Coordinates of C-alpha atoms in Angstrom, one line a residue:
Chain A
M539 CA 0.0 0.1 -0.1
T540 CA 1.0 3.6 -0.5
D541 CA 1.7 5.7 2.4
N542 CA -1.2 8.2 3.3
S543 CA 1.2 10.9 3.7
G544 CA 1.9 12.2 0.3
S545 CA 4.6 14.7 -0.8
T546 CA 3.7 18.5 -1.0
N547 CA 3.2 20.2 -4.2
E548 CA 4.5 23.7 -5.5
N549 CA 1.3 25.3 -4.1
G550 CA 1.8 23.7 -0.4
D551 CA -1.0 21.6 -0.8
E552 CA -0.5 17.8 0.2
D553 CA -0.7 15.6 -2.9
I554 CA -3.1 12.6 -2.4
P555 CA -1.4 9.3 -3.1
F556 CA -2.7 7.4 -6.1
M557 CA -3.8 4.6 -4.2
Q558 CA -5.9 6.6 -2.0
R559 CA -7.5 8.7 -5.0
L560 CA -8.3 5.3 -6.6
L561 CA -9.8 3.9 -3.4
D562 CA -11.9 7.2 -2.9
N563 CA -13.3 7.0 -6.5
P564 CA -16.2 4.5 -6.4
L565 CA -17.3 4.9 -10.0
L566 CA -13.6 4.1 -11.2
L567 CA -13.6 1.0 -8.7
L568 CA -16.9 0.2 -10.5
V569 CA -15.6 0.2 -13.9
I570 CA -12.3 -1.9 -13.0
G571 CA -14.3 -4.2 -10.9
V572 CA -16.7 -5.0 -13.7
A573 CA -14.2 -5.0 -16.4
S574 CA -11.7 -7.3 -14.9
P575 CA -13.9 -10.4 -14.5
M576 CA -15.9 -9.6 -17.7
L577 CA -12.4 -9.7 -19.6
L578 CA -10.6 -12.4 -17.7
Y579 CA -13.5 -14.8 -16.9
T580 CA -16.5 -14.1 -19.3
I581 CA -14.9 -12.9 -22.6
W582 CA -11.9 -15.1 -22.5
G583 CA -14.2 -18.0 -21.6
V584 CA -16.8 -17.3 -24.2
V585 CA -14.0 -16.8 -26.9
E586 CA -12.5 -20.3 -25.9
V587 CA -16.0 -22.0 -26.2
A588 CA -16.8 -20.1 -29.5
L589 CA -13.4 -21.3 -30.9
I590 CA -14.3 -25.1 -30.3
P591 CA -14.6 -26.6 -34.0
L592 CA -17.7 -28.0 -34.8
A593 CA -18.1 -31.7 -35.4
N594 CA -18.3 -32.8 -39.1
Chain B
M627 CA -29.6 19.7 2.6
A628 CA -33.1 20.1 1.7
K629 CA -35.4 20.7 4.8
D630 CA -38.2 18.1 3.9
F631 CA -36.1 15.0 4.5
K632 CA -37.0 13.5 7.9
F633 CA -34.3 12.4 10.1
R634 CA -34.0 11.1 13.6
T635 CA -30.8 11.0 15.6
C636 CA -29.9 7.4 17.1
P637 CA -29.6 8.1 20.9
E638 CA -26.9 5.3 21.1
T639 CA -24.8 5.8 17.9
G640 CA -25.4 9.6 17.4
L641 CA -25.8 8.8 13.7
K642 CA -28.7 10.5 11.8
V643 CA -31.2 8.1 10.5
H644 CA -33.1 9.2 7.4
S645 CA -36.8 8.0 7.6
Q646 CA -36.9 6.6 4.2
A647 CA -33.7 4.6 4.7
D648 CA -34.9 3.3 8.0
A649 CA -38.3 2.0 6.3
L650 CA -36.3 0.6 3.3
I651 CA -33.9 -1.3 5.8
K652 CA -36.9 -2.8 7.6
A653 CA -38.8 -4.0 4.8
N654 CA -35.9 -5.6 3.1
A655 CA -34.6 -7.2 6.5
V656 CA -38.3 -8.4 7.2
V657 CA -38.7 -10.2 3.8
A658 CA -35.3 -11.5 4.1
V659 CA -36.2 -13.3 7.3
V660 CA -39.3 -14.7 5.7
F661 CA -37.3 -16.2 2.8
L662 CA -34.7 -17.5 5.2
A663 CA -37.6 -19.3 7.1
I664 CA -39.2 -20.7 4.0
G665 CA -35.9 -21.7 2.2
G666 CA -34.6 -23.3 5.4
L667 CA -37.6 -25.5 5.8
F668 CA -36.9 -26.8 2.4
G669 CA -33.5 -27.3 3.5
L670 CA -34.4 -29.5 6.3
L671 CA -36.4 -31.7 3.7
V672 CA -33.5 -31.9 1.5
A673 CA -31.3 -33.1 4.2
L674 CA -33.9 -35.6 5.8
T675 CA -34.1 -37.0 2.1
R676 CA -30.3 -37.4 2.0
W677 CA -30.2 -39.2 5.2
P678 CA -30.5 -42.8 3.8
A679 CA -32.3 -44.2 6.7
V680 CA -35.1 -41.8 6.5
H681 CA -35.2 -40.9 2.7
M682 CA -38.3 -38.6 3.1
L683 CA -39.3 -37.1 -0.1
D684 CA -39.7 -39.0 -3.4
A685 CA -37.4 -38.0 -6.2
E686 CA -39.8 -35.5 -7.8
L687 CA -40.4 -33.6 -4.5
F688 CA -36.8 -33.9 -3.7
Y689 CA -35.8 -31.8 -6.8
L690 CA -38.6 -29.4 -6.1
A691 CA -37.4 -28.8 -2.3
L692 CA -33.9 -28.6 -3.5
T693 CA -34.7 -25.9 -6.3
A694 CA -36.7 -23.8 -3.7
H695 CA -34.1 -24.2 -1.0
G696 CA -31.3 -22.9 -3.5
A697 CA -33.4 -20.1 -4.8
D698 CA -34.7 -19.1 -1.5
V699 CA -31.6 -19.1 0.7
L700 CA -28.9 -18.9 -1.7
V701 CA -30.3 -15.8 -3.7
F702 CA -33.6 -14.3 -2.1
W703 CA -32.8 -14.4 1.7
I704 CA -29.2 -13.2 1.2
I705 CA -29.8 -10.5 -1.3
F706 CA -32.8 -8.8 0.5
F707 CA -30.7 -8.7 3.6
E708 CA -27.8 -7.4 1.6
V709 CA -29.8 -4.7 0.2
A710 CA -30.6 -3.8 4.0
V711 CA -27.0 -3.9 4.5
L712 CA -26.3 -1.5 1.4
Y713 CA -28.7 1.1 2.8
F714 CA -27.4 0.9 6.3
A715 CA -23.8 1.3 5.1
S716 CA -24.6 4.3 2.8
A717 CA -27.4 6.5 4.2
I718 CA -26.9 5.6 7.9
L719 CA -23.2 5.3 8.2
L720 CA -22.6 8.7 6.2
N721 CA -25.3 10.5 8.0
A722 CA -27.0 11.0 4.6
R723 CA -30.4 10.9 3.0
I724 CA -31.1 8.1 0.6
V725 CA -31.5 9.2 -3.1
L726 CA -34.6 8.6 -5.1
P727 CA -36.5 6.6 -2.5
K728 CA -39.5 6.0 -4.9
I729 CA -36.9 4.1 -7.1
A730 CA -35.7 2.3 -4.2
W731 CA -39.2 1.1 -3.3
L732 CA -39.7 0.2 -7.0
G733 CA -36.8 -1.9 -6.6
F734 CA -37.9 -3.5 -3.6
I735 CA -41.4 -4.3 -5.2
L736 CA -39.5 -5.9 -8.1
M737 CA -37.4 -8.1 -6.1
L738 CA -40.4 -9.3 -4.2
V739 CA -42.5 -9.8 -7.1
G740 CA -39.6 -11.7 -8.7
A741 CA -39.1 -14.0 -5.8
L742 CA -42.7 -14.8 -5.3
M743 CA -43.0 -15.6 -9.2
A744 CA -40.0 -17.9 -8.9
N745 CA -41.4 -19.7 -5.8
V746 CA -44.8 -20.1 -7.5
A747 CA -43.0 -21.3 -10.6
V748 CA -41.1 -24.1 -8.4
L749 CA -44.1 -25.1 -6.3
Q750 CA -46.0 -25.6 -9.4
G751 CA -43.6 -28.5 -10.2
E752 CA -42.7 -27.6 -13.6
S753 CA -39.4 -25.9 -12.7
S754 CA -37.4 -28.4 -10.6
V755 CA -34.2 -27.5 -12.4
M756 CA -32.3 -26.8 -9.1
F757 CA -30.4 -23.6 -8.4
T758 CA -28.1 -24.0 -11.3
S759 CA -31.0 -24.5 -13.8
Y760 CA -28.7 -25.8 -16.5
V761 CA -29.9 -26.2 -19.9
P762 CA -31.2 -28.1 -21.7
M763 CA -33.4 -28.8 -18.6
K764 CA -36.2 -26.2 -19.2
A765 CA -38.2 -24.2 -16.4
A766 CA -41.5 -22.6 -16.8
P767 CA -41.0 -19.2 -18.3
H768 CA -42.2 -17.5 -15.1
F769 CA -39.3 -19.0 -13.2
Y770 CA -36.8 -17.2 -15.4
L771 CA -39.0 -14.0 -15.6
G772 CA -39.1 -14.1 -11.7
L773 CA -35.3 -14.3 -11.5
I774 CA -34.8 -11.5 -14.1
L775 CA -37.4 -9.1 -12.4
F776 CA -35.5 -9.9 -9.0
A777 CA -32.2 -9.1 -10.7
V778 CA -33.5 -5.7 -11.9
G779 CA -34.9 -4.8 -8.8
A780 CA -31.7 -5.8 -7.1
L781 CA -29.7 -3.6 -9.8
L782 CA -31.9 -0.6 -8.9
A783 CA -31.0 -1.0 -5.3
V784 CA -27.4 -1.1 -6.0
G785 CA -27.7 1.9 -8.2
I786 CA -29.5 3.8 -5.2
F787 CA -26.3 2.8 -3.0
F788 CA -24.0 4.2 -5.5
G789 CA -26.2 7.5 -5.9
T790 CA -26.3 7.7 -2.1
I791 CA -22.7 7.6 -1.4
L792 CA -22.0 10.2 -4.3
T793 CA -24.6 12.5 -3.1
A794 CA -23.4 12.3 0.5
K795 CA -19.9 13.1 -0.7
K796 CA -21.5 16.0 -2.6
E797 CA -23.5 17.2 0.5
K798 CA -20.6 16.9 2.5
T799 CA -22.3 14.7 5.1
Y800 CA -19.1 12.9 5.9
E801 CA -15.5 14.2 5.6
G802 CA -12.5 12.5 4.2
S803 CA -12.6 8.8 2.8
L804 CA -15.5 6.4 3.2
P805 CA -15.6 4.5 6.5
L806 CA -14.3 0.9 6.2
V807 CA -17.7 -0.7 6.5
T808 CA -19.2 1.6 3.7
F809 CA -16.1 0.7 1.6
G810 CA -16.7 -3.1 2.1
A811 CA -20.4 -2.5 1.1
L812 CA -19.1 -0.5 -1.8
T813 CA -17.0 -3.7 -2.7
A814 CA -20.2 -5.8 -2.6
A815 CA -22.2 -3.5 -4.7
I816 CA -19.5 -3.7 -7.4
I817 CA -19.4 -7.4 -7.3
A818 CA -23.2 -7.2 -7.5
V819 CA -23.3 -5.4 -10.8
Y820 CA -21.0 -7.8 -12.4
T821 CA -23.0 -10.6 -11.0
I822 CA -26.5 -9.2 -12.3
L823 CA -25.1 -8.3 -15.5
S824 CA -24.0 -11.8 -15.9
G825 CA -27.4 -13.1 -14.9
A826 CA -29.0 -10.9 -17.4
I827 CA -26.7 -12.1 -20.3
I828 CA -27.5 -15.5 -19.7
L829 CA -31.2 -15.5 -18.2
V830 CA -32.9 -13.3 -20.7
P831 CA -32.0 -15.5 -23.7
T832 CA -33.0 -18.6 -21.5
F833 CA -36.3 -16.9 -20.6
L834 CA -36.9 -16.5 -24.5
W835 CA -35.7 -19.9 -25.1
S836 CA -38.3 -21.3 -22.4
L837 CA -40.9 -19.3 -24.6
D838 CA -39.5 -21.1 -27.8
L839 CA -38.6 -17.7 -29.4
I840 CA -34.9 -19.0 -29.4
P841 CA -34.2 -22.6 -30.6
H842 CA -31.1 -23.6 -28.7
I843 CA -28.8 -22.5 -25.8
D844 CA -25.3 -23.8 -25.9
S845 CA -25.1 -25.8 -22.7
L846 CA -21.4 -25.0 -22.1
T847 CA -21.7 -21.1 -22.8
Y848 CA -24.7 -21.2 -20.5
K849 CA -22.9 -22.7 -17.8
L850 CA -19.9 -20.5 -18.1
I851 CA -21.8 -17.3 -18.1
W852 CA -24.4 -18.6 -15.5
W853 CA -21.6 -19.3 -13.0
G854 CA -20.6 -15.7 -13.3
F855 CA -23.8 -15.1 -11.8
G856 CA -24.3 -17.9 -9.6
H857 CA -20.8 -18.1 -7.9
S858 CA -20.2 -14.3 -7.9
S859 CA -23.5 -13.8 -6.1
Q860 CA -21.8 -15.7 -3.1
Q861 CA -18.8 -13.3 -3.4
I862 CA -21.1 -10.4 -2.8
N863 CA -21.8 -12.3 0.5
V864 CA -18.2 -12.5 1.3
A865 CA -17.8 -8.7 1.1
T866 CA -20.8 -8.2 2.9
H867 CA -20.3 -10.4 5.6
V868 CA -16.6 -9.2 6.1
S869 CA -18.0 -5.7 6.3
I870 CA -20.5 -6.9 9.1
W871 CA -17.5 -8.3 11.0
Y872 CA -15.9 -5.0 11.1
A873 CA -19.2 -3.2 12.0
T874 CA -20.1 -5.5 14.7
A875 CA -16.6 -5.2 16.3
A876 CA -16.7 -1.6 16.0
L877 CA -20.4 -1.2 17.5
L878 CA -19.8 -3.8 20.4
L879 CA -16.1 -3.1 21.5
G880 CA -15.1 0.3 19.7
A881 CA -12.6 -1.7 17.7
K882 CA -11.1 0.0 14.8
P883 CA -9.3 -1.7 11.9
L884 CA -5.4 -2.1 12.6
S885 CA -4.8 -0.2 9.3
E886 CA -7.6 1.2 7.4
K887 CA -5.3 1.3 4.3
V888 CA -4.5 -2.3 4.4
S889 CA -8.1 -3.4 5.0
R890 CA -9.2 -1.3 2.0
G891 CA -6.6 -2.7 0.1
A892 CA -7.8 -6.2 0.8
F893 CA -11.2 -5.0 -0.3
L894 CA -9.7 -3.8 -3.6
L895 CA -8.2 -7.3 -4.1
Y896 CA -11.8 -8.5 -3.8
I897 CA -13.0 -6.1 -6.2
L898 CA -10.4 -7.2 -8.9
F899 CA -10.2 -11.0 -8.4
L900 CA -12.9 -12.5 -6.3
Q901 CA -15.4 -13.1 -9.0
L902 CA -12.9 -15.2 -10.9
A903 CA -13.7 -18.0 -8.6
S904 CA -16.5 -18.7 -10.7
A905 CA -14.2 -20.9 -12.8
H906 CA -13.9 -23.6 -10.2
H907 CA -17.3 -25.0 -11.5
L908 CA -15.9 -25.6 -14.9
L909 CA -12.5 -27.2 -13.9
V910 CA -13.5 -30.6 -15.7
E911 CA -14.9 -29.0 -18.8
P912 CA -13.0 -29.9 -21.9
G913 CA -14.2 -27.0 -23.7
V914 CA -12.0 -24.4 -22.0
S915 CA -8.5 -24.4 -21.7
S916 CA -6.1 -25.1 -18.6
S917 CA -4.7 -21.8 -19.1
W918 CA -8.2 -20.2 -18.6
K919 CA -8.9 -22.6 -15.6
I920 CA -5.5 -22.3 -13.7
F921 CA -5.4 -18.5 -14.3
N922 CA -8.9 -18.0 -13.0
T923 CA -8.8 -20.3 -10.0
S924 CA -5.3 -20.2 -9.0
Y925 CA -3.0 -17.3 -10.0
A926 CA -5.6 -14.4 -9.8
L927 CA -7.9 -16.0 -7.2
Y928 CA -5.0 -16.4 -4.8
L929 CA -4.7 -12.7 -4.7
A930 CA -8.6 -12.5 -3.5
V931 CA -7.6 -15.1 -0.9
L932 CA -4.7 -12.9 0.2
G933 CA -7.5 -10.4 0.9
S934 CA -9.5 -12.8 2.9
L935 CA -6.3 -13.6 4.9
I936 CA -5.9 -9.9 5.6
H937 CA -9.2 -9.6 6.9
G938 CA -8.9 -12.9 9.0
L939 CA -5.8 -11.1 10.6
S940 CA -7.3 -7.6 10.8
V941 CA -10.7 -8.6 12.3
P942 CA -9.6 -10.6 15.3
G943 CA -6.6 -8.1 15.7
A944 CA -9.0 -5.2 16.0
I945 CA -10.9 -7.0 18.6
E946 CA -7.8 -8.0 20.5
A947 CA -6.5 -4.4 20.4
A948 CA -10.0 -3.1 21.5
Q949 CA -10.3 -5.7 24.4
R950 CA -6.6 -5.1 25.6
K951 CA -7.3 -1.3 25.7
R952 CA -10.2 -2.0 28.0
G953 CA -7.6 -3.8 30.2
F954 CA -8.0 -7.4 29.4
N955 CA -4.2 -7.9 29.0
K956 CA -3.5 -11.0 31.0
G957 CA -1.7 -13.8 29.1
V958 CA -2.4 -14.3 25.6
F959 CA -6.2 -15.0 25.5
E960 CA -7.8 -13.0 28.4
W961 CA -9.0 -10.6 25.6
L962 CA -11.0 -13.5 24.0
R963 CA -12.1 -15.2 27.2
K964 CA -13.8 -11.9 28.4
A965 CA -15.3 -11.2 25.2
P966 CA -19.1 -10.7 25.3
W967 CA -19.8 -14.4 24.5
G968 CA -23.3 -14.0 26.0
N969 CA -24.3 -11.4 23.6
P970 CA -25.5 -13.1 20.5
A971 CA -24.5 -10.2 18.0
F972 CA -20.8 -11.0 19.2
S973 CA -20.9 -14.8 19.4
S974 CA -22.6 -15.0 15.9
M975 CA -19.9 -12.6 14.4
F976 CA -17.0 -14.5 16.0
L977 CA -18.3 -17.9 15.2
S978 CA -18.8 -16.6 11.6
L979 CA -15.3 -15.4 11.4
V980 CA -13.8 -18.8 12.7
L981 CA -16.0 -21.2 10.7
F982 CA -15.8 -19.3 7.4
G983 CA -11.9 -19.2 7.7
F984 CA -11.4 -22.8 8.9
L985 CA -14.1 -24.7 7.0
G986 CA -15.2 -22.5 4.1
G987 CA -11.9 -20.7 3.3
I988 CA -9.5 -23.5 3.5
S989 CA -11.9 -26.0 1.7
G990 CA -12.6 -23.4 -0.9
V991 CA -8.8 -22.8 -1.7
T992 CA -7.9 -26.5 -1.7
M993 CA -10.9 -27.5 -4.0
G994 CA -10.1 -24.5 -6.2
N995 CA -6.8 -26.3 -7.3
E996 CA -7.4 -28.0 -10.6
Q997 CA -5.8 -31.2 -9.7
I998 CA -7.3 -31.7 -6.3
N999 CA -10.6 -30.6 -7.7
L1000 CA -10.8 -33.9 -9.5
I1001 CA -11.2 -35.8 -6.2
I1002 CA -14.3 -34.0 -5.1
H1003 CA -15.7 -32.3 -8.3
N1004 CA -19.7 -32.6 -8.3
T1005 CA -19.6 -34.6 -5.1
I1006 CA -21.3 -33.6 -2.0
Y1007 CA -18.2 -32.0 -0.8
V1008 CA -19.1 -28.9 -3.1
P1009 CA -22.4 -28.2 -1.0
G1010 CA -20.3 -29.1 2.2
H1011 CA -17.9 -26.2 1.1
F1012 CA -20.6 -23.6 0.4
H1013 CA -22.7 -24.5 3.6
A1014 CA -19.5 -23.5 5.4
T1015 CA -19.1 -20.1 3.5
V1016 CA -22.9 -19.2 3.0
V1017 CA -24.5 -20.7 6.1
A1018 CA -21.8 -20.8 8.7
G1019 CA -20.1 -17.7 7.3
T1020 CA -22.8 -15.2 5.8
T1021 CA -26.0 -16.5 7.4
L1022 CA -24.5 -16.5 10.9
A1023 CA -23.0 -13.0 10.3
F1024 CA -26.2 -11.6 9.0
M1025 CA -28.2 -13.1 12.1
G1026 CA -25.7 -11.5 14.5
I1027 CA -26.3 -8.1 13.1
T1028 CA -30.0 -8.7 13.3
Y1029 CA -29.6 -8.6 17.1
L1030 CA -28.3 -4.9 16.6
V1031 CA -30.6 -4.0 13.9
V1032 CA -33.7 -4.9 16.0
P1033 CA -33.0 -2.4 18.8
L1034 CA -31.3 0.2 16.8
I1035 CA -33.4 0.3 13.6
F1036 CA -36.8 -1.1 14.7
Q1037 CA -36.2 0.4 18.2
R1038 CA -37.4 -2.8 19.8
E1039 CA -35.9 -4.7 22.7
I1040 CA -34.8 -8.3 21.9
V1041 CA -37.2 -10.8 23.7
M1042 CA -36.5 -14.1 24.8
K1043 CA -33.0 -13.1 25.6
G1044 CA -32.1 -16.6 27.0
L1045 CA -33.0 -18.3 23.7
A1046 CA -31.2 -15.7 21.6
R1047 CA -28.0 -16.3 23.7
W1048 CA -27.9 -19.9 22.7
Q1049 CA -29.2 -19.4 19.1
P1050 CA -25.9 -18.7 17.5
Y1051 CA -24.0 -21.7 19.0
L1052 CA -26.9 -24.1 18.1
F1053 CA -27.1 -22.9 14.6
G1054 CA -23.4 -22.4 14.2
L1055 CA -22.6 -26.0 15.5
G1056 CA -25.4 -27.3 13.3
A1057 CA -24.0 -25.6 10.2
A1058 CA -20.4 -26.6 10.9
G1059 CA -21.8 -30.2 11.2
I1060 CA -23.5 -30.1 7.9
S1061 CA -20.5 -28.6 6.2
L1062 CA -18.0 -31.2 7.9
F1063 CA -20.2 -34.2 7.0
M1064 CA -21.0 -33.3 3.7
M1065 CA -17.4 -32.7 2.8
G1066 CA -16.4 -36.0 4.5
A1067 CA -19.0 -37.9 2.5
G1068 CA -18.0 -36.1 -0.8
T1069 CA -14.5 -37.2 -0.4
I1070 CA -15.5 -40.7 -0.4
G1071 CA -17.4 -40.2 -3.6
I1072 CA -21.2 -39.3 -2.8
A1073 CA -22.7 -37.4 -5.6
R1074 CA -23.7 -34.0 -5.2
R1075 CA -27.3 -33.6 -6.4
H1076 CA -28.6 -37.0 -6.8
W1077 CA -31.8 -38.2 -4.9
D1078 CA -30.5 -41.6 -4.0
I1079 CA -26.9 -41.7 -2.8
T1080 CA -27.1 -45.6 -3.3
F1081 CA -28.0 -45.3 -7.0
S1082 CA -30.5 -48.3 -6.4
D1083 CA -32.2 -48.1 -9.9
A1084 CA -28.8 -47.9 -11.8
P1085 CA -28.1 -50.8 -14.1
L1086 CA -24.6 -51.4 -12.4
T1087 CA -24.3 -51.7 -8.7
V1088 CA -22.6 -49.0 -7.0
D1089 CA -20.6 -49.9 -3.9
V1090 CA -21.3 -47.1 -1.2
P1091 CA -19.0 -47.2 1.9
G1092 CA -20.8 -47.6 5.3
T1093 CA -18.8 -44.4 6.3
A1094 CA -20.8 -42.5 3.7
F1095 CA -24.2 -43.6 5.3
M1096 CA -22.9 -42.7 8.7
M1097 CA -21.8 -39.4 7.5
M1098 CA -25.2 -38.5 5.6
G1099 CA -27.0 -39.6 8.7
L1100 CA -24.9 -37.2 10.9
N1101 CA -25.5 -34.7 8.2
G1102 CA -29.3 -35.0 8.9
V1103 CA -28.8 -34.8 12.6
F1104 CA -26.9 -31.5 12.2
A1105 CA -29.3 -30.1 9.7
I1106 CA -32.0 -30.7 12.4
M1107 CA -29.9 -28.8 14.8
A1108 CA -29.2 -25.8 12.5
T1109 CA -32.9 -25.8 11.6
I1110 CA -33.8 -25.5 15.3
G1111 CA -31.1 -22.8 15.6
G1112 CA -32.7 -21.0 12.6
A1113 CA -36.2 -21.4 13.8
I1114 CA -35.3 -19.8 17.3
Y1115 CA -33.6 -17.0 15.2
V1116 CA -36.7 -16.3 13.1
V1117 CA -39.1 -16.5 16.1
V1118 CA -36.9 -14.2 18.4
V1119 CA -36.7 -11.7 15.6
V1120 CA -40.3 -11.6 14.6
A1121 CA -41.4 -11.7 18.3
S1122 CA -39.0 -8.8 19.1
I1123 CA -40.3 -6.7 16.2
L1124 CA -44.2 -7.3 17.0
F1125 CA -44.0 -7.6 20.8
G1126 CA -40.4 -6.2 22.0
A1127 CA -40.6 -3.2 24.2
K1128 CA -40.2 0.0 22.5
R1129 CA -36.7 1.6 23.0
D1130 CA -36.8 5.4 23.7
E1131 CA -34.1 7.4 24.7
A1132 CA -34.3 6.4 28.5
A1133 CA -34.2 2.7 27.5
C1134 CA -31.2 3.3 25.4
K1135 CA -29.4 4.8 28.1
A1136 CA -30.6 2.4 30.7
N1137 CA -29.6 -0.6 28.4
P1138 CA -27.2 0.2 25.6
V1139 CA -26.5 -2.2 23.0
V1140 CA -23.7 -0.2 21.4
T1141 CA -20.5 0.6 23.4
A1142 CA -19.5 4.3 24.2
G1143 CA -17.6 5.3 21.0
G1144 CA -19.1 2.6 18.8
G1145 CA -21.1 4.7 16.6
E1146 CA -17.9 6.8 16.0
A1147 CA -15.8 3.9 15.3
V1148 CA -18.1 2.3 12.8
A1149 CA -18.9 5.5 10.8
S1150 CA -15.5 7.2 10.6
Y1151 CA -12.4 6.6 8.5
G1152 CA -9.4 5.9 10.6
A1153 CA -7.2 2.9 12.1
E1154 CA -6.5 1.9 15.6
E1155 CA -3.7 4.6 16.8
E1156 CA -2.1 2.3 19.4
H1157 CA -0.9 -1.1 18.6
P1158 CA -0.6 -3.1 21.6
N1159 CA 0.5 -6.7 21.9
L1160 CA -1.6 -9.0 19.5
S1161 CA 0.0 -12.3 20.6
G1162 CA -3.5 -13.9 20.7
T1163 CA -4.3 -13.1 17.2
I1164 CA -1.0 -14.2 15.9
V1165 CA -1.6 -17.7 17.5
L1166 CA -5.0 -17.8 15.8
V1167 CA -3.6 -17.0 12.8
T1168 CA -0.8 -19.4 13.0
L1169 CA -3.4 -22.2 13.9
L1170 CA -5.2 -21.4 10.5
F1171 CA -2.1 -21.4 8.4
V1172 CA -0.9 -24.7 9.9
T1173 CA -4.5 -26.4 9.4
F1174 CA -4.5 -24.9 5.8
V1175 CA -1.1 -26.4 4.9
L1176 CA -1.9 -29.9 6.5
Y1177 CA -5.2 -30.0 4.8
Y1178 CA -3.8 -28.8 1.5
Y1179 CA -1.1 -31.5 1.4
V1180 CA -3.3 -34.2 2.8
N1181 CA -5.4 -33.7 -0.2
W1182 CA -2.3 -34.2 -2.6
K1183 CA -1.9 -37.5 -0.7
F1184 CA -5.4 -38.4 -1.4
L1185 CA -5.1 -37.6 -5.1
S1186 CA -2.0 -39.8 -5.4
E1187 CA -4.0 -42.8 -3.9
V1188 CA -7.0 -42.1 -6.3
W1189 CA -4.8 -41.7 -9.3
P1190 CA -1.6 -43.7 -8.9
L1191 CA 0.9 -42.7 -11.5
S1192 CA 3.4 -45.6 -11.1

């Protein structure tokens, strides 16, 4: 995990670490949470089934 | 915030409760308990039929009961309750209003109509296709339609959850990041979206096929996409009951996570990888490659398992830290001995944690291995595993939080406290026995779904070992125990809601169910600041690891005996 205390930018504001910004973004998490299994499980699996040669 | 939203302030937690959220939580929780009661009774009939000496139902009724049991407890009980948890974790923990309550009620009605429609279809006897409803078995069209309506309603509820947390952020009802329990509920909601999409992708064409509008559904494609729905729905449970573990520990003991960041990271591993476990069900299918199987059930899934191991360390660790802060510092386990074991909310939560980890978790990871899976695939080991996760894990956790929901949301005292105190032990022991004996019988080859374990009408004689008869008999005994525990839960909850004394402010002060600071602990972002000695948790976690390693390698030994290579 990234440390919570980010560095300070030129305006003197604290930079929010990437991991915290990711975890604070519900919609981005939703997108990757649906895309990941859809790609790795569903689409990959369906493509393999679709590529099974038909019996003659 | 607009003025016309009605809120009350909970005298115990100090949290603001939006009246619409309050009503929606009550409605979803009550309907959930009704479906648990119905599905549990069907489960008892299934167990009594699988008990060879009793063999209660004929084959036709057995498959009807098995279908109803699966749908009512694996889908309807669980998801109605999870919707209640989503509304609690968003509107109440964030001190926010629930957005679009009319849409939330529409979702509730769709779920209720769908669940009733599916039940009617099953009871009419034309839809005994079991929970998996594999094609080419065909159910009545209103069975699929019921499931589709239920899924649409659940999707609306998930949408309301997302809308509520985004609106709460915009209206600044909370500061900083989401509290951990809400983040866990967010994880469950994300998994729910994938689950429902998978269900829609496969159940809509299957519904059309049942109406003869589509000529054919490929059985392997069905199976692959259906498990994206069927198994992932159980991963919603995992994320939800882990959130409930954190919530219960916070409310009862003021426990905060050891590291909020690490626990959130563990939930992120769930979001990315947990749904991939669906591939377990296709490990012997010749149509998909070993690369697909091994990636989904091993390499990627082990990252989700890492998430569970982190929660398995973090939850008892948070409890130990909180208890040691209260002065229970003697030796390694005083914090555990002096925990509130007489409080059913705590005992349910801790039993759920232990049984889920030792029985459900270890068996799940072991059977997910492509080679070891060959010993137990499609045997009754599989229901043994998921009764450890869904019954001993999720259902027990949901039962535990109900003992807090009734006083805090329904504002009623729990009645029959003596019975309530024993209920988690009875139900937990029953569920553990069911799981262990089904897994034991599966290891020696008892088939998963078959009405008659002896295959007495088969053309070839099947030699069933006597041990299997004993184990299925013990499974029946423990199922009776779990049913009694479940019935006590339903009776106590319904009686408390209907006849429990009203909890006004004076009653809350006289007899608090939440520890001082519990409301703040559950509804805020932040970790335990002091890290005391956690030796007890280290011992428990070491025990889990040792059990895990031994069980894993014992199964390789079993495999070598089943399938000798020399």
